[in-house]
Amino acid sequence: MTDGPRTEQPSVTLGLLLDAAEGLFGTHGYASTSLDAVVAAAGMTKGAVYHHFRNKAELFREVFVRQQKRVAAELEQAAARAPDAEAALRNGARLFLKHCMDNSVQRITLLDAGAVLGWETARKIECEHTLRVFHSSMSAVMGSALDAETLTVRCHMLFAALREAGMLLARSADPEQVLATVTSESERLLAPFGGAEAA
């Protein structure tokens, strides 16, 4: 039996594929998820996947980008609600850590993205989304106190620390307890940047 013509709009088909792929990649990981499983979950055929993507890695990349966009949008919303730049930076760190409690974020962003896409590609995508939001928040806090290069270096170092904290959450047998600890420690890291008092 050959693939028949699809009646869905391309954007609808793509959305269904990405939903199915994110669910499976986020639950089982990249290596344990086949394209057959994705199309079965989406109720489609492989032809629909190959219409949009050359292979599973390209599909994963788009899932990762979509997840990054979603988290970045929530970080921006949290920053917009904050009373000042310092609170926006602290709130962003807390929210990022809470996202790291999500199994899908743990699997896709923290565990698989670097291995599947390569560190440079994964970090470039993060720079365009979540890391961009942190850079903007830190820039608002520091103003002209730091030159652009130093600001970028510090932002990358802070982001790396938050990601490592996320890895601790992903590997922990008691993530709720670890979340309290890493959130407290993130406040200590942020104190020199925004004048927040260390616990």
PDB file of C-alpha atoms in Angstrom:
ATOM      1  CA  MET A   1       0.000   0.000   0.000  1.00  0.00           C
ATOM      2  CA  THR A   2       1.438   3.358  -1.025  1.00  0.00           C
ATOM      3  CA  ASP A   3       1.198   6.601   0.867  1.00  0.00           C
ATOM      4  CA  GLY A   4      -1.887   8.529  -0.148  1.00  0.00           C
ATOM      5  CA  PRO A   5      -2.034  12.322  -0.410  1.00  0.00           C
ATOM      6  CA  ARG A   6      -2.312  14.138   2.904  1.00  0.00           C
ATOM      7  CA  THR A   7      -5.331  16.354   3.460  1.00  0.00           C
ATOM      8  CA  GLU A   8      -3.848  18.275   6.399  1.00  0.00           C
ATOM      9  CA  GLN A   9      -2.258  21.689   5.929  1.00  0.00           C
ATOM     10  CA  PRO A  10       1.576  21.458   6.081  1.00  0.00           C
ATOM     11  CA  SER A  11       1.673  23.522   9.287  1.00  0.00           C
ATOM     12  CA  VAL A  12      -0.832  21.178  10.943  1.00  0.00           C
ATOM     13  CA  THR A  13       1.130  18.116   9.850  1.00  0.00           C
ATOM     14  CA  LEU A  14       4.365  19.642  11.139  1.00  0.00           C
ATOM     15  CA  GLY A  15       2.784  20.554  14.466  1.00  0.00           C
ATOM     16  CA  LEU A  16       1.466  17.036  14.964  1.00  0.00           C
ATOM     17  CA  LEU A  17       4.852  15.546  14.126  1.00  0.00           C
ATOM     18  CA  LEU A  18       6.656  17.854  16.530  1.00  0.00           C
ATOM     19  CA  ASP A  19       4.160  17.164  19.301  1.00  0.00           C
ATOM     20  CA  ALA A  20       4.598  13.415  18.862  1.00  0.00           C
ATOM     21  CA  ALA A  21       8.373  13.651  18.557  1.00  0.00           C
ATOM     22  CA  GLU A  22       8.746  15.871  21.627  1.00  0.00           C
ATOM     23  CA  GLY A  23       6.628  13.509  23.664  1.00  0.00           C
ATOM     24  CA  LEU A  24       8.694  10.479  22.659  1.00  0.00           C
ATOM     25  CA  PHE A  25      12.120  12.141  22.742  1.00  0.00           C
ATOM     26  CA  GLY A  26      11.240  13.642  26.099  1.00  0.00           C
ATOM     27  CA  THR A  27      10.095  10.335  27.554  1.00  0.00           C
ATOM     28  CA  HIS A  28      12.409   7.738  26.009  1.00  0.00           C
ATOM     29  CA  GLY A  29      15.345   9.793  24.740  1.00  0.00           C
ATOM     30  CA  TYR A  30      16.693  10.243  21.226  1.00  0.00           C
ATOM     31  CA  ALA A  31      18.454   6.885  20.883  1.00  0.00           C
ATOM     32  CA  SER A  32      15.423   4.868  21.970  1.00  0.00           C
ATOM     33  CA  THR A  33      12.931   6.710  19.750  1.00  0.00           C
ATOM     34  CA  SER A  34      12.491   5.570  16.154  1.00  0.00           C
ATOM     35  CA  LEU A  35      10.885   7.469  13.298  1.00  0.00           C
ATOM     36  CA  ASP A  36       8.391   4.614  13.067  1.00  0.00           C
ATOM     37  CA  ALA A  37       7.341   5.348  16.652  1.00  0.00           C
ATOM     38  CA  VAL A  38       7.000   9.067  15.906  1.00  0.00           C
ATOM     39  CA  VAL A  39       4.804   8.630  12.850  1.00  0.00           C
ATOM     40  CA  ALA A  40       2.699   6.043  14.655  1.00  0.00           C
ATOM     41  CA  ALA A  41       2.140   8.443  17.554  1.00  0.00           C
ATOM     42  CA  ALA A  42       1.285  11.238  15.116  1.00  0.00           C
ATOM     43  CA  GLY A  43      -1.039   8.994  13.077  1.00  0.00           C
ATOM     44  CA  MET A  44       0.923   9.601   9.884  1.00  0.00           C
ATOM     45  CA  THR A  45       3.310   7.875   7.514  1.00  0.00           C
ATOM     46  CA  LYS A  46       7.058   8.260   7.139  1.00  0.00           C
ATOM     47  CA  GLY A  47       6.437  10.288   4.019  1.00  0.00           C
ATOM     48  CA  ALA A  48       5.145  13.089   6.225  1.00  0.00           C
ATOM     49  CA  VAL A  49       8.419  13.120   8.169  1.00  0.00           C
ATOM     50  CA  TYR A  50      10.590  13.130   5.065  1.00  0.00           C
ATOM     51  CA  HIS A  51       8.527  15.943   3.589  1.00  0.00           C
ATOM     52  CA  HIS A  52       9.876  18.192   6.359  1.00  0.00           C
ATOM     53  CA  PHE A  53      13.108  16.538   7.551  1.00  0.00           C
ATOM     54  CA  ARG A  54      15.919  14.538   5.996  1.00  0.00           C
ATOM     55  CA  ASN A  55      16.429  12.340   9.043  1.00  0.00           C
ATOM     56  CA  LYS A  56      15.715  11.836  12.741  1.00  0.00           C
ATOM     57  CA  ALA A  57      18.498  14.206  13.794  1.00  0.00           C
ATOM     58  CA  GLU A  58      16.899  17.088  11.873  1.00  0.00           C
ATOM     59  CA  LEU A  59      13.559  16.312  13.491  1.00  0.00           C
ATOM     60  CA  PHE A  60      15.209  16.314  16.910  1.00  0.00           C
ATOM     61  CA  ARG A  61      16.869  19.662  16.167  1.00  0.00           C
ATOM     62  CA  GLU A  62      13.500  21.234  15.401  1.00  0.00           C
ATOM     63  CA  VAL A  63      12.020  19.773  18.591  1.00  0.00           C
ATOM     64  CA  PHE A  64      14.928  21.222  20.572  1.00  0.00           C
ATOM     65  CA  VAL A  65      14.508  24.641  18.949  1.00  0.00           C
ATOM     66  CA  ARG A  66      10.794  24.611  19.694  1.00  0.00           C
ATOM     67  CA  GLN A  67      11.433  23.713  23.324  1.00  0.00           C
ATOM     68  CA  GLN A  68      14.024  26.476  23.610  1.00  0.00           C
ATOM     69  CA  LYS A  69      11.611  29.016  22.136  1.00  0.00           C
ATOM     70  CA  ARG A  70       8.914  27.995  24.596  1.00  0.00           C
ATOM     71  CA  VAL A  71      11.170  28.257  27.641  1.00  0.00           C
ATOM     72  CA  ALA A  72      12.636  31.565  26.423  1.00  0.00           C
ATOM     73  CA  ALA A  73       9.146  33.010  25.977  1.00  0.00           C
ATOM     74  CA  GLU A  74       8.256  32.066  29.553  1.00  0.00           C
ATOM     75  CA  LEU A  75      11.502  33.588  30.818  1.00  0.00           C
ATOM     76  CA  GLU A  76      10.706  36.813  28.982  1.00  0.00           C
ATOM     77  CA  GLN A  77       7.203  36.887  30.428  1.00  0.00           C
ATOM     78  CA  ALA A  78       8.590  36.402  33.928  1.00  0.00           C
ATOM     79  CA  ALA A  79      11.096  39.209  33.357  1.00  0.00           C
ATOM     80  CA  ALA A  80       8.351  41.523  32.151  1.00  0.00           C
ATOM     81  CA  ARG A  81       6.387  40.921  35.365  1.00  0.00           C
ATOM     82  CA  ALA A  82       9.384  41.572  37.631  1.00  0.00           C
ATOM     83  CA  PRO A  83       9.514  44.909  39.470  1.00  0.00           C
ATOM     84  CA  ASP A  84      13.100  45.621  38.422  1.00  0.00           C
ATOM     85  CA  ALA A  85      16.043  44.231  36.459  1.00  0.00           C
ATOM     86  CA  GLU A  86      17.593  42.485  39.459  1.00  0.00           C
ATOM     87  CA  ALA A  87      14.367  40.657  40.243  1.00  0.00           C
ATOM     88  CA  ALA A  88      14.015  39.731  36.564  1.00  0.00           C
ATOM     89  CA  LEU A  89      17.427  38.070  36.597  1.00  0.00           C
ATOM     90  CA  ARG A  90      16.752  36.163  39.819  1.00  0.00           C
ATOM     91  CA  ASN A  91      13.261  35.132  38.703  1.00  0.00           C
ATOM     92  CA  GLY A  92      14.654  33.932  35.390  1.00  0.00           C
ATOM     93  CA  ALA A  93      17.188  31.719  37.145  1.00  0.00           C
ATOM     94  CA  ARG A  94      14.504  30.245  39.401  1.00  0.00           C
ATOM     95  CA  LEU A  95      12.174  29.595  36.480  1.00  0.00           C
ATOM     96  CA  PHE A  96      14.935  27.982  34.433  1.00  0.00           C
ATOM     97  CA  LEU A  97      15.695  25.620  37.304  1.00  0.00           C
ATOM     98  CA  LYS A  98      12.020  24.749  37.639  1.00  0.00           C
ATOM     99  CA  HIS A  99      11.929  23.906  33.929  1.00  0.00           C
ATOM    100  CA  CYS A 100      14.866  21.575  34.551  1.00  0.00           C
ATOM    101  CA  MET A 101      12.521  19.542  36.760  1.00  0.00           C
ATOM    102  CA  ASP A 102      10.492  18.661  33.666  1.00  0.00           C
ATOM    103  CA  ASN A 103      11.415  15.235  32.284  1.00  0.00           C
ATOM    104  CA  SER A 104      11.142  16.428  28.694  1.00  0.00           C
ATOM    105  CA  VAL A 105      13.507  19.357  29.270  1.00  0.00           C
ATOM    106  CA  GLN A 106      15.914  17.079  31.092  1.00  0.00           C
ATOM    107  CA  ARG A 107      15.984  14.537  28.273  1.00  0.00           C
ATOM    108  CA  ILE A 108      15.983  16.878  25.297  1.00  0.00           C
ATOM    109  CA  THR A 109      17.840  19.990  26.450  1.00  0.00           C
ATOM    110  CA  LEU A 110      20.145  18.761  29.182  1.00  0.00           C
ATOM    111  CA  LEU A 111      20.968  15.194  28.196  1.00  0.00           C
ATOM    112  CA  ASP A 112      20.521  14.680  24.451  1.00  0.00           C
ATOM    113  CA  ALA A 113      20.947  17.996  22.621  1.00  0.00           C
ATOM    114  CA  GLY A 114      24.715  18.209  22.924  1.00  0.00           C
ATOM    115  CA  ALA A 115      25.233  14.560  22.050  1.00  0.00           C
ATOM    116  CA  VAL A 116      22.867  14.543  19.066  1.00  0.00           C
ATOM    117  CA  LEU A 117      23.583  17.970  17.579  1.00  0.00           C
ATOM    118  CA  GLY A 118      27.102  18.587  18.834  1.00  0.00           C
ATOM    119  CA  TRP A 119      28.024  21.034  21.587  1.00  0.00           C
ATOM    120  CA  GLU A 120      28.572  24.023  19.280  1.00  0.00           C
ATOM    121  CA  THR A 121      25.227  23.643  17.499  1.00  0.00           C
ATOM    122  CA  ALA A 122      23.311  23.084  20.723  1.00  0.00           C
ATOM    123  CA  ARG A 123      24.909  26.089  22.395  1.00  0.00           C
ATOM    124  CA  LYS A 124      24.283  28.267  19.321  1.00  0.00           C
ATOM    125  CA  ILE A 125      20.578  27.438  19.556  1.00  0.00           C
ATOM    126  CA  GLU A 126      20.579  28.204  23.277  1.00  0.00           C
ATOM    127  CA  CYS A 127      22.330  31.515  22.559  1.00  0.00           C
ATOM    128  CA  GLU A 128      19.463  32.441  20.243  1.00  0.00           C
ATOM    129  CA  HIS A 129      16.813  31.674  22.856  1.00  0.00           C
ATOM    130  CA  THR A 130      17.251  30.939  26.584  1.00  0.00           C
ATOM    131  CA  LEU A 131      20.796  32.265  26.900  1.00  0.00           C
ATOM    132  CA  ARG A 132      19.748  35.382  24.976  1.00  0.00           C
ATOM    133  CA  VAL A 133      17.155  36.139  27.657  1.00  0.00           C
ATOM    134  CA  PHE A 134      19.710  35.754  30.448  1.00  0.00           C
ATOM    135  CA  HIS A 135      22.153  37.969  28.585  1.00  0.00           C
ATOM    136  CA  SER A 136      19.494  40.643  28.195  1.00  0.00           C
ATOM    137  CA  SER A 137      18.580  40.469  31.893  1.00  0.00           C
ATOM    138  CA  MET A 138      22.173  40.630  33.027  1.00  0.00           C
ATOM    139  CA  SER A 139      22.862  43.518  30.678  1.00  0.00           C
ATOM    140  CA  ALA A 140      19.936  45.413  32.191  1.00  0.00           C
ATOM    141  CA  VAL A 141      21.293  44.794  35.693  1.00  0.00           C
ATOM    142  CA  MET A 142      24.915  45.678  34.991  1.00  0.00           C
ATOM    143  CA  GLY A 143      24.318  48.610  32.654  1.00  0.00           C
ATOM    144  CA  SER A 144      27.680  50.084  31.644  1.00  0.00           C
ATOM    145  CA  ALA A 145      29.564  48.539  34.567  1.00  0.00           C
ATOM    146  CA  LEU A 146      30.928  45.798  32.311  1.00  0.00           C
ATOM    147  CA  ASP A 147      32.255  45.906  28.769  1.00  0.00           C
ATOM    148  CA  ALA A 148      30.447  43.740  26.224  1.00  0.00           C
ATOM    149  CA  GLU A 149      33.039  40.958  26.204  1.00  0.00           C
ATOM    150  CA  THR A 150      33.152  40.620  29.993  1.00  0.00           C
ATOM    151  CA  LEU A 151      29.374  40.662  30.176  1.00  0.00           C
ATOM    152  CA  THR A 152      29.152  37.853  27.638  1.00  0.00           C
ATOM    153  CA  VAL A 153      31.752  35.758  29.453  1.00  0.00           C
ATOM    154  CA  ARG A 154      30.019  36.161  32.815  1.00  0.00           C
ATOM    155  CA  CYS A 155      26.647  35.388  31.300  1.00  0.00           C
ATOM    156  CA  HIS A 156      27.959  32.184  29.729  1.00  0.00           C
ATOM    157  CA  MET A 157      29.558  31.164  33.008  1.00  0.00           C
ATOM    158  CA  LEU A 158      26.352  31.776  34.939  1.00  0.00           C
ATOM    159  CA  PHE A 159      24.300  29.895  32.351  1.00  0.00           C
ATOM    160  CA  ALA A 160      26.729  26.968  32.480  1.00  0.00           C
ATOM    161  CA  ALA A 161      26.309  26.850  36.268  1.00  0.00           C
ATOM    162  CA  LEU A 162      22.519  26.825  35.951  1.00  0.00           C
ATOM    163  CA  ARG A 163      22.652  24.048  33.355  1.00  0.00           C
ATOM    164  CA  GLU A 164      24.917  22.006  35.615  1.00  0.00           C
ATOM    165  CA  ALA A 165      22.416  22.543  38.420  1.00  0.00           C
ATOM    166  CA  GLY A 166      19.781  21.263  36.024  1.00  0.00           C
ATOM    167  CA  MET A 167      21.872  18.155  35.431  1.00  0.00           C
ATOM    168  CA  LEU A 168      22.000  17.578  39.175  1.00  0.00           C
ATOM    169  CA  LEU A 169      18.207  17.760  39.238  1.00  0.00           C
ATOM    170  CA  ALA A 170      17.952  15.352  36.303  1.00  0.00           C
ATOM    171  CA  ARG A 171      20.142  12.777  38.036  1.00  0.00           C
ATOM    172  CA  SER A 172      18.779  13.201  41.553  1.00  0.00           C
ATOM    173  CA  ALA A 173      16.653  10.619  43.338  1.00  0.00           C
ATOM    174  CA  ASP A 174      15.008  13.491  45.243  1.00  0.00           C
ATOM    175  CA  PRO A 175      14.816  16.425  42.801  1.00  0.00           C
ATOM    176  CA  GLU A 176      12.473  18.499  44.982  1.00  0.00           C
ATOM    177  CA  GLN A 177      15.027  18.620  47.775  1.00  0.00           C
ATOM    178  CA  VAL A 178      17.868  19.324  45.361  1.00  0.00           C
ATOM    179  CA  LEU A 179      15.804  22.094  43.741  1.00  0.00           C
ATOM    180  CA  ALA A 180      15.655  23.948  47.052  1.00  0.00           C
ATOM    181  CA  THR A 181      19.425  23.697  47.412  1.00  0.00           C
ATOM    182  CA  VAL A 182      20.342  24.717  43.870  1.00  0.00           C
ATOM    183  CA  THR A 183      17.866  27.609  43.969  1.00  0.00           C
ATOM    184  CA  SER A 184      19.490  28.875  47.163  1.00  0.00           C
ATOM    185  CA  GLU A 185      22.940  28.520  45.647  1.00  0.00           C
ATOM    186  CA  SER A 186      21.860  30.285  42.476  1.00  0.00           C
ATOM    187  CA  GLU A 187      20.960  33.270  44.668  1.00  0.00           C
ATOM    188  CA  ARG A 188      24.517  33.264  45.969  1.00  0.00           C
ATOM    189  CA  LEU A 189      25.889  33.220  42.426  1.00  0.00           C
ATOM    190  CA  LEU A 190      23.620  36.074  41.389  1.00  0.00           C
ATOM    191  CA  ALA A 191      24.341  38.260  44.421  1.00  0.00           C
ATOM    192  CA  PRO A 192      27.479  39.915  42.971  1.00  0.00           C
ATOM    193  CA  PHE A 193      25.661  40.678  39.705  1.00  0.00           C
ATOM    194  CA  GLY A 194      22.516  42.271  40.983  1.00  0.00           C
ATOM    195  CA  GLY A 195      23.077  43.262  44.548  1.00  0.00           C
ATOM    196  CA  ALA A 196      20.866  40.429  45.778  1.00  0.00           C
ATOM    197  CA  GLU A 197      21.695  39.484  49.334  1.00  0.00           C
ATOM    198  CA  ALA A 198      23.234  36.050  49.673  1.00  0.00           C
ATOM    199  CA  ALA A 199      21.488  33.666  51.997  1.00  0.00           C
TER     200      ALA A 199
END
